């Protein structure tokens, strides 16, 4: 992504327009030394975390993560994604955020937009199967939530409409498009273009059993030095009532966000709608409500009023890309994480932090990203801020590479405890899944406790998405708070499931609860010893 995800030089991300946006960071001291660890030391949370987003971004544009290259046959594509899902589960993730509309194209048989070139190498060429259907099913079989990641306005990574397939909507409606910075975009100020983009995305929301709709930080494009986005004509045509073009641009983006929120909830009420914006809303030097930073501002540069969306309740979650180390003078993680925590305080908007695992151990990155401890420092600070409900990591190939062991160290320090996924306040209600039936016996060879779990209710009932397995050292009471319960595992659901607990003490009790796709947890099963 970056979703904006680009810095100059060593970045593995292709969206090079981000270079201009972040140039101020590089010029102002990206090689700044890490602040004293004691300045941001974090004590363990007072109470164990029970729910947490642990999300993995999987980018498709220019084949960053999946498919690894164009032209793979469908068997190879399926195998690659299944491996990614298996790895994500093993790494401790509970949700995948997969880019399925990177450049006004589709990873499903869309009636509105062509097949993505990142599948076959040729835009419009059928890959021979339905990748989105396969990916959703693959994730869900493993108990992983699937969030569909869309880029609303970007049409092409190059600026020539003639390079698109002849029937591409951007060629059929050139009045909807703008060339800027070497790329092609739908103009956010053209109402017909906005409505088309919404319908193109909603086609996937209607047809596939996705768990969320996810936007990244691309609204109006990142500014190109010495060149303004060429929408004077659009402003003249559609800007009635606005004397300030910047305010009109923000209103255009607001309309996209609010209307998509409403449409997603109408089409798929249980799906989450959220955005991962650039990590700085505004600097305090510009706006007293802003952060103590001196970086690029999404409110002014991208016309994205990210804080306003939170205040108005338009999002289920916000996941700012706080891609900088603790102590960076112009954009200090130690400043921005608390600022975002304050921004969501008292609202129903979940806060997850976008983490730049791609910087860990990468050539050219400053010293804090080279010692294999920066992500651990981030999550230690997060643990002191109860408003932060988890993290998203960019991106899958960098988690796999883990060049200096940063991700592995973070997992060891902060993900040792099993958790359920987040349950936003809006969805905390409705029917709960039935308690399952559980049997347990000791494996004579390994000594492990073997739990055999069968879904409660008739076969016509919804099959549990996950099972939460609790172990008790004493006889359980009426709820998990009694009897010293600990959540020892969260496993994929199904009509039947088996779990081996190799750490079971000589005598203990178990109870299992079913968890639905929304992450509502049902009543516990009858305890078994």
PDB file of C-alpha atoms in Angstrom, residues 8 10 21 44 62 65 102 230 278 309 328 340 345 385 405 425 465 478 482 495:
ATOM      1  CA  UNK A   8      12.615   7.196  -1.364  1.00  0.00           C
ATOM      2  CA  UNK A  10      15.294   1.705  -0.341  1.00  0.00           C
ATOM      3  CA  UNK A  21       4.968  13.587   0.692  1.00  0.00           C
ATOM      4  CA  UNK A  44       2.693  -4.373  31.352  1.00  0.00           C
ATOM      5  CA  UNK A  62       2.763  -4.466  -8.605  1.00  0.00           C
ATOM      6  CA  UNK A  65       2.794  -9.734  -1.680  1.00  0.00           C
ATOM      7  CA  UNK A 102      -5.646  -1.807  -6.449  1.00  0.00           C
ATOM      8  CA  UNK A 230      -5.518  19.732 -12.158  1.00  0.00           C
ATOM      9  CA  UNK A 278      -1.493   8.764   6.783  1.00  0.00           C
ATOM     10  CA  UNK A 309     -14.510  11.153  10.495  1.00  0.00           C
ATOM     11  CA  UNK A 328      11.953  10.886  15.323  1.00  0.00           C
ATOM     12  CA  UNK A 340      -4.527   9.112  18.218  1.00  0.00           C
ATOM     13  CA  UNK A 345     -11.373   8.627  23.376  1.00  0.00           C
ATOM     14  CA  UNK A 385      -2.926   3.354  26.056  1.00  0.00           C
ATOM     15  CA  UNK A 405      13.991 -10.514  14.021  1.00  0.00           C
ATOM     16  CA  UNK A 425     -19.604  -1.409  20.108  1.00  0.00           C
ATOM     17  CA  UNK A 465     -16.264 -19.240  13.209  1.00  0.00           C
ATOM     18  CA  UNK A 478     -20.804 -20.021  36.383  1.00  0.00           C
ATOM     19  CA  UNK A 482     -14.512 -17.743  38.408  1.00  0.00           C
ATOM     20  CA  UNK A 495     -19.094 -28.346  12.911  1.00  0.00           C
TER      21      UNK A 495
END
